[in-house]
Structure formats: C-alpha cells, structure tokens
GROMACS .gro file of C-alpha atoms in nm:
model
  290
    1UNK     CA    1  -4.732   2.254   1.356
    2UNK     CA    2  -4.991   1.989   1.238
    3UNK     CA    3  -5.259   1.910   1.462
    4UNK     CA    4  -5.271   1.538   1.365
    5UNK     CA    5  -5.637   1.527   1.497
    6UNK     CA    6  -5.738   1.718   1.173
    7UNK     CA    7  -5.542   1.501   0.933
    8UNK     CA    8  -5.702   1.207   1.113
    9UNK     CA    9  -6.044   1.343   1.041
   10UNK     CA   10  -5.938   1.398   0.668
   11UNK     CA   11  -5.835   1.031   0.672
   12UNK     CA   12  -6.146   0.907   0.839
   13UNK     CA   13  -6.368   1.111   0.574
   14UNK     CA   14  -6.193   0.977   0.275
   15UNK     CA   15  -6.149   0.582   0.387
   16UNK     CA   16  -6.515   0.556   0.521
   17UNK     CA   17  -6.660   0.751   0.231
   18UNK     CA   18  -6.831   1.019   0.416
   19UNK     CA   19  -6.866   1.234   0.712
   20UNK     CA   20  -7.126   1.037   0.910
   21UNK     CA   21  -6.930   0.722   0.906
   22UNK     CA   22  -6.586   0.898   0.990
   23UNK     CA   23  -6.782   1.041   1.275
   24UNK     CA   24  -6.882   0.720   1.402
   25UNK     CA   25  -6.525   0.572   1.359
   26UNK     CA   26  -6.375   0.880   1.538
   27UNK     CA   27  -6.647   0.882   1.805
   28UNK     CA   28  -6.745   1.251   1.744
   29UNK     CA   29  -7.025   1.447   1.586
   30UNK     CA   30  -7.075   1.510   1.219
   31UNK     CA   31  -7.017   1.878   1.289
   32UNK     CA   32  -6.696   1.826   1.497
   33UNK     CA   33  -6.559   1.617   1.198
   34UNK     CA   34  -6.670   1.906   0.957
   35UNK     CA   35  -6.513   2.138   1.164
   36UNK     CA   36  -6.185   1.976   1.190
   37UNK     CA   37  -6.177   1.981   0.819
   38UNK     CA   38  -6.222   2.329   0.803
   39UNK     CA   39  -5.958   2.412   1.030
   40UNK     CA   40  -5.719   2.195   0.838
   41UNK     CA   41  -5.808   2.376   0.519
   42UNK     CA   42  -5.759   2.720   0.731
   43UNK     CA   43  -5.421   2.583   0.790
   44UNK     CA   44  -5.331   2.455   0.449
   45UNK     CA   45  -5.459   2.795   0.284
   46UNK     CA   46  -5.655   2.542   0.029
   47UNK     CA   47  -5.898   2.277  -0.002
   48UNK     CA   48  -5.838   1.944   0.113
   49UNK     CA   49  -6.135   1.777   0.043
   50UNK     CA   50  -6.398   1.775  -0.254
   51UNK     CA   51  -6.736   1.749  -0.100
   52UNK     CA   52  -6.828   1.492  -0.351
   53UNK     CA   53  -7.016   1.150  -0.292
   54UNK     CA   54  -6.798   1.006  -0.194
   55UNK     CA   55  -6.568   1.266  -0.079
   56UNK     CA   56  -6.218   1.267  -0.239
   57UNK     CA   57  -5.902   1.459  -0.096
   58UNK     CA   58  -5.759   1.731  -0.341
   59UNK     CA   59  -5.391   1.730  -0.431
   60UNK     CA   60  -5.308   1.924  -0.135
   61UNK     CA   61  -5.541   1.692   0.050
   62UNK     CA   62  -5.360   1.372  -0.051
   63UNK     CA   63  -5.007   1.494   0.032
   64UNK     CA   64  -5.116   1.545   0.383
   65UNK     CA   65  -5.280   1.164   0.405
   66UNK     CA   66  -4.941   1.060   0.259
   67UNK     CA   67  -4.758   1.238   0.563
   68UNK     CA   68  -4.989   1.088   0.796
   69UNK     CA   69  -4.922   0.770   0.667
   70UNK     CA   70  -4.564   0.803   0.692
   71UNK     CA   71  -4.605   0.883   1.052
   72UNK     CA   72  -4.814   0.608   1.105
   73UNK     CA   73  -4.558   0.380   0.943
   74UNK     CA   74  -4.293   0.541   1.204
   75UNK     CA   75  -4.516   0.480   1.476
   76UNK     CA   76  -4.573   0.117   1.384
   77UNK     CA   77  -4.222   0.026   1.345
   78UNK     CA   78  -4.181   0.156   1.735
   79UNK     CA   79  -4.403  -0.129   1.813
   80UNK     CA   80  -4.594   0.083   2.057
   81UNK     CA   81  -4.942  -0.008   1.952
   82UNK     CA   82  -4.963  -0.373   1.818
   83UNK     CA   83  -5.321  -0.319   1.726
   84UNK     CA   84  -5.268  -0.025   1.528
   85UNK     CA   85  -5.365  -0.076   1.141
   86UNK     CA   86  -5.128   0.080   0.890
   87UNK     CA   87  -5.283   0.139   0.534
   88UNK     CA   88  -5.018   0.167   0.265
   89UNK     CA   89  -5.140   0.326  -0.063
   90UNK     CA   90  -4.980   0.177  -0.366
   91UNK     CA   91  -4.969   0.235  -0.734
   92UNK     CA   92  -4.934  -0.080  -0.907
   93UNK     CA   93  -4.990  -0.262  -1.255
   94UNK     CA   94  -5.256  -0.516  -1.288
   95UNK     CA   95  -5.036  -0.804  -1.433
   96UNK     CA   96  -4.793  -0.775  -1.170
   97UNK     CA   97  -5.082  -0.783  -0.906
   98UNK     CA   98  -5.210  -1.063  -1.094
   99UNK     CA   99  -4.878  -1.266  -1.090
  100UNK     CA  100  -4.564  -1.215  -0.903
  101UNK     CA  101  -4.653  -0.902  -0.649
  102UNK     CA  102  -4.883  -1.043  -0.392
  103UNK     CA  103  -4.626  -1.283  -0.276
  104UNK     CA  104  -4.389  -0.989  -0.220
  105UNK     CA  105  -4.617  -0.786  -0.003
  106UNK     CA  106  -4.669  -1.069   0.278
  107UNK     CA  107  -4.490  -0.939   0.578
  108UNK     CA  108  -4.559  -1.185   0.879
  109UNK     CA  109  -4.408  -0.951   1.129
  110UNK     CA  110  -4.640  -0.679   1.052
  111UNK     CA  111  -4.984  -0.843   1.066
  112UNK     CA  112  -5.176  -0.512   1.106
  113UNK     CA  113  -5.020  -0.398   0.768
  114UNK     CA  114  -5.313  -0.314   0.506
  115UNK     CA  115  -5.257  -0.225   0.125
  116UNK     CA  116  -5.475   0.012  -0.079
  117UNK     CA  117  -5.400  -0.083  -0.435
  118UNK     CA  118  -5.429   0.197  -0.722
  119UNK     CA  119  -5.402  -0.022  -1.047
  120UNK     CA  120  -5.278   0.181  -1.340
  121UNK     CA  121  -5.094   0.069  -1.658
  122UNK     CA  122  -4.734   0.038  -1.612
  123UNK     CA  123  -4.670   0.317  -1.871
  124UNK     CA  124  -4.854   0.568  -1.678
  125UNK     CA  125  -4.862   0.471  -1.312
  126UNK     CA  126  -4.588   0.752  -1.216
  127UNK     CA  127  -4.823   1.031  -1.223
  128UNK     CA  128  -4.971   0.892  -0.907
  129UNK     CA  129  -4.655   0.960  -0.741
  130UNK     CA  130  -4.620   1.281  -0.891
  131UNK     CA  131  -4.956   1.393  -0.737
  132UNK     CA  132  -4.833   1.296  -0.434
  133UNK     CA  133  -5.107   1.021  -0.409
  134UNK     CA  134  -4.948   0.700  -0.308
  135UNK     CA  135  -4.680   0.589  -0.093
  136UNK     CA  136  -4.473   0.406  -0.343
  137UNK     CA  137  -4.525   0.317  -0.715
  138UNK     CA  138  -4.453  -0.013  -0.942
  139UNK     CA  139  -4.427   0.103  -1.282
  140UNK     CA  140  -4.226   0.090  -1.614
  141UNK     CA  141  -4.045   0.439  -1.574
  142UNK     CA  142  -3.703   0.469  -1.459
  143UNK     CA  143  -3.702   0.827  -1.403
  144UNK     CA  144  -3.791   0.921  -1.031
  145UNK     CA  145  -3.994   1.223  -0.936
  146UNK     CA  146  -3.896   1.515  -0.723
  147UNK     CA  147  -3.813   1.360  -0.360
  148UNK     CA  148  -3.816   1.005  -0.456
  149UNK     CA  149  -3.568   0.720  -0.554
  150UNK     CA  150  -3.613   0.429  -0.803
  151UNK     CA  151  -3.508   0.095  -0.785
  152UNK     CA  152  -3.472  -0.160  -1.083
  153UNK     CA  153  -3.651  -0.481  -1.030
  154UNK     CA  154  -3.636  -0.657  -1.374
  155UNK     CA  155  -3.873  -0.718  -1.645
  156UNK     CA  156  -4.219  -0.857  -1.703
  157UNK     CA  157  -4.194  -1.091  -2.012
  158UNK     CA  158  -4.487  -1.055  -2.236
  159UNK     CA  159  -4.579  -1.297  -2.547
  160UNK     CA  160  -4.877  -1.271  -2.818
  161UNK     CA  161  -5.128  -1.548  -2.762
  162UNK     CA  162  -5.466  -1.663  -2.891
  163UNK     CA  163  -5.676  -1.973  -2.846
  164UNK     CA  164  -5.648  -2.275  -3.131
  165UNK     CA  165  -6.016  -2.197  -3.209
  166UNK     CA  166  -5.955  -1.831  -3.265
  167UNK     CA  167  -5.658  -1.915  -3.489
  168UNK     CA  168  -5.842  -2.139  -3.716
  169UNK     CA  169  -6.139  -1.878  -3.700
  170UNK     CA  170  -5.908  -1.596  -3.847
  171UNK     CA  171  -5.711  -1.838  -4.076
  172UNK     CA  172  -5.376  -1.708  -3.893
  173UNK     CA  173  -5.196  -2.037  -3.936
  174UNK     CA  174  -5.234  -1.954  -4.330
  175UNK     CA  175  -5.100  -1.601  -4.318
  176UNK     CA  176  -5.036  -1.463  -3.990
  177UNK     CA  177  -4.886  -1.138  -4.103
  178UNK     CA  178  -5.167  -1.034  -4.321
  179UNK     CA  179  -5.450  -1.148  -4.130
  180UNK     CA  180  -5.349  -1.077  -3.759
  181UNK     CA  181  -5.402  -0.696  -3.783
  182UNK     CA  182  -5.750  -0.765  -3.898
  183UNK     CA  183  -5.854  -1.025  -3.620
  184UNK     CA  184  -5.991  -0.873  -3.279
  185UNK     CA  185  -5.715  -0.762  -3.059
  186UNK     CA  186  -5.768  -0.771  -2.670
  187UNK     CA  187  -5.631  -0.426  -2.495
  188UNK     CA  188  -5.618  -0.375  -2.128
  189UNK     CA  189  -5.730  -0.014  -2.146
  190UNK     CA  190  -5.666   0.308  -2.349
  191UNK     CA  191  -5.336   0.326  -2.188
  192UNK     CA  192  -5.227  -0.032  -2.293
  193UNK     CA  193  -4.975  -0.019  -2.592
  194UNK     CA  194  -4.821  -0.335  -2.592
  195UNK     CA  195  -5.032  -0.489  -2.870
  196UNK     CA  196  -4.971  -0.202  -3.076
  197UNK     CA  197  -4.585  -0.226  -3.042
  198UNK     CA  198  -4.619  -0.595  -3.114
  199UNK     CA  199  -4.834  -0.553  -3.421
  200UNK     CA  200  -4.584  -0.266  -3.524
  201UNK     CA  201  -4.305  -0.476  -3.478
  202UNK     CA  202  -4.398  -0.806  -3.675
  203UNK     CA  203  -4.645  -0.605  -3.922
  204UNK     CA  204  -4.602  -0.270  -3.949
  205UNK     CA  205  -4.976  -0.204  -3.886
  206UNK     CA  206  -5.169  -0.117  -3.581
  207UNK     CA  207  -5.463  -0.339  -3.459
  208UNK     CA  208  -5.805  -0.271  -3.670
  209UNK     CA  209  -6.050  -0.420  -3.408
  210UNK     CA  210  -5.986  -0.402  -3.031
  211UNK     CA  211  -6.159  -0.511  -2.700
  212UNK     CA  212  -6.104  -0.318  -2.398
  213UNK     CA  213  -6.072  -0.538  -2.127
  214UNK     CA  214  -5.970  -0.375  -1.797
  215UNK     CA  215  -5.897  -0.678  -1.605
  216UNK     CA  216  -5.597  -0.907  -1.613
  217UNK     CA  217  -5.779  -1.202  -1.529
  218UNK     CA  218  -6.073  -1.117  -1.781
  219UNK     CA  219  -5.796  -1.074  -2.038
  220UNK     CA  220  -5.682  -1.436  -1.997
  221UNK     CA  221  -6.065  -1.567  -1.989
  222UNK     CA  222  -6.117  -1.347  -2.312
  223UNK     CA  223  -5.804  -1.529  -2.485
  224UNK     CA  224  -5.877  -1.860  -2.374
  225UNK     CA  225  -6.251  -1.822  -2.479
  226UNK     CA  226  -6.132  -1.684  -2.829
  227UNK     CA  227  -6.245  -1.347  -2.815
  228UNK     CA  228  -5.936  -1.203  -2.921
  229UNK     CA  229  -5.552  -1.220  -2.896
  230UNK     CA  230  -5.314  -1.025  -2.699
  231UNK     CA  231  -4.983  -0.995  -2.496
  232UNK     CA  232  -4.991  -1.173  -2.176
  233UNK     CA  233  -4.699  -1.220  -1.914
  234UNK     CA  234  -4.553  -1.556  -1.939
  235UNK     CA  235  -4.583  -1.594  -1.527
  236UNK     CA  236  -4.965  -1.601  -1.601
  237UNK     CA  237  -5.015  -1.794  -1.916
  238UNK     CA  238  -4.719  -2.058  -1.915
  239UNK     CA  239  -4.971  -2.334  -1.783
  240UNK     CA  240  -5.235  -2.276  -2.083
  241UNK     CA  241  -4.931  -2.285  -2.334
  242UNK     CA  242  -4.840  -2.623  -2.189
  243UNK     CA  243  -5.193  -2.757  -2.211
  244UNK     CA  244  -5.257  -2.632  -2.554
  245UNK     CA  245  -5.523  -2.391  -2.439
  246UNK     CA  246  -5.320  -2.117  -2.581
  247UNK     CA  247  -5.083  -2.075  -2.867
  248UNK     CA  248  -4.769  -1.875  -2.858
  249UNK     CA  249  -4.827  -1.680  -3.213
  250UNK     CA  250  -4.480  -1.569  -3.259
  251UNK     CA  251  -4.233  -1.797  -3.057
  252UNK     CA  252  -3.947  -1.621  -3.139
  253UNK     CA  253  -4.066  -1.289  -3.026
  254UNK     CA  254  -4.132  -1.165  -2.673
  255UNK     CA  255  -4.164  -0.825  -2.537
  256UNK     CA  256  -3.993  -0.735  -2.177
  257UNK     CA  257  -4.133  -0.445  -1.989
  258UNK     CA  258  -3.895  -0.309  -1.741
  259UNK     CA  259  -4.053  -0.264  -1.355
  260UNK     CA  260  -3.908  -0.005  -1.134
  261UNK     CA  261  -3.995   0.035  -0.765
  262UNK     CA  262  -4.040   0.415  -0.704
  263UNK     CA  263  -4.028   0.533  -0.332
  264UNK     CA  264  -3.998   0.848  -0.123
  265UNK     CA  265  -3.644   0.958   0.010
  266UNK     CA  266  -3.803   0.977   0.355
  267UNK     CA  267  -3.876   0.611   0.348
  268UNK     CA  268  -3.973   0.465   0.690
  269UNK     CA  269  -3.812   0.104   0.826
  270UNK     CA  270  -4.157  -0.040   0.732
  271UNK     CA  271  -4.133   0.070   0.361
  272UNK     CA  272  -3.763  -0.022   0.350
  273UNK     CA  273  -3.841  -0.367   0.476
  274UNK     CA  274  -4.148  -0.396   0.202
  275UNK     CA  275  -3.898  -0.270  -0.063
  276UNK     CA  276  -3.633  -0.507   0.026
  277UNK     CA  277  -3.871  -0.779   0.001
  278UNK     CA  278  -4.029  -0.687  -0.325
  279UNK     CA  279  -3.687  -0.655  -0.460
  280UNK     CA  280  -3.585  -1.027  -0.339
  281UNK     CA  281  -3.920  -1.190  -0.503
  282UNK     CA  282  -3.873  -0.946  -0.817
  283UNK     CA  283  -3.524  -1.105  -0.887
  284UNK     CA  284  -3.697  -1.470  -0.852
  285UNK     CA  285  -3.989  -1.418  -1.059
  286UNK     CA  286  -3.882  -1.150  -1.337
  287UNK     CA  287  -3.647  -1.144  -1.606
  288UNK     CA  288  -3.336  -0.954  -1.554
  289UNK     CA  289  -3.181  -0.684  -1.778
  290UNK     CA  290  -3.489  -0.587  -1.913
   0.00000   0.00000   0.00000
C-alpha cells in the first residue's frame, strides 16, 4: 500500500527544484522531507530521486509521479476540492505547440488545471511514454507502448520556404535543384529530419550547411530574416506567404507529418475530456488522411 505522503514529498522536491523549497511547500523540515524520500525508496526497492541540482526523478520515481498525477486527476473529477491544482505532464512537438494545440488545451470547467510541457521532436517524443515520464504524448508514431492506447489526429502539413532575399542571394530562382543543397538549411534539432527528407526527394542530396534552431518561433524568424530555408507548418507561415515575406520554393510539393495522441489505458475522466477536445480541434486544424 502506497503512503501518498511519500509521493507528495517526491513530487514537491521535483517540482520545487530542491528539498528546502519542498519543505516550505509541505510545511515540514528538510530532514522530514528527506526521510520521506528514503522511506519511498525503501518501499520501491530502488532510488526514486537523483540528488543533483536540481533533483531529478529516476525512471522509477517518474512512474510513481505519473501514478500520483492519475490519482490527483481522479480526485479532481470528484469536485471535492475546487482549489486543488492538477498538473498534467505532456510530451508534445514544438510545431503543434506553436500552432493548433494551445486552443485544444483550454478546459474552462477545470480552471485549476496546469500543464507541464516536455517538448520533443514528433519523431522521438514517444520515448517519454515508454519511460513513464508523461501522462500523454503527441507524436508521429502510430504504435502504442505497453499499457497505452493511441488515437490518430490528422497530419501537420509542411512546405519548404525561404525569404525573397535568400532566394536572390543563393540564386535559387536560376537553378533550384543544383543550388538548394548548397544553401544554408534551418533544422530544429538533431532529431529533425524534415529538411533532409525534402532535399532527398527533390534533389537526391542531403543539406550541406545547417543552422540548428531549437525554437519554433525562432525557426520562423530565421527564415524571415533570410538566415536559411526550411520546412514550416502551413498553419504557422501562411500569412507570410500571402504578404510575400516568404516564398514557397516548390509549390507542388508538401510533406505531411501524421500526429497521434498516446494515452494510458487507465485514463481518468479528465484526460478523456482533454483527449476528446484535442481530437475535435485537430479535425478542424489538421489535414485528414495524413
């Protein structure tokens, strides 16, 4: 039987970034908080916390935190404590967070609901579910992990764009297929392969020069400034195509990235409501059949 005071101590240490602040939050002494963590580790038979600065939950500790989140969600649906804050940890891709997803996360009937976003490329985000690190995951994989289910949402459509100045500077209007692989390319991070897929498809070559830009808004601004070319979601850059600040390099080409919502089989009513709203907004904003 789990003593939830021990889980609350673990949660407080991780969320507050240390034992001292966790003790203040729980109205305990630091030694009392430390003792509860040790009790939890004795119960679990393994470490639940890495004593780093700030402290980080181990995989076993994160699974316990996920369990605590589920319990809090279930308590929240009972309406026994309207002031209790419920925090949901979600793995999401940056482009969805920068475009359609925030609208889908607004639940007016749950004003105490808070989100902790773990931003990962859509191609690798599912590892967070496998590690038991998050309550749900938005990613490009259709294969559920053990103990979870998956729901298709649609596809985020990307187009390759660049600024007019960039196109002139690198003479792309003269011979796109020859010049483009030599021009600077914007890449979100090491996991982002969209630009590589695009160039391989149209030119048969990988990019020769890349700027790593791990910010969705920064990626857009870099394209607008002429720092490089890259693939951006239609939802994000459509206004800039219309006002000619960006140019679609290959108007007949688009790349659709399918998105899936992964959730645990032990889904609470709150998570079910959130999933239903995300699905409804996705159907409005994303391309079907991606």
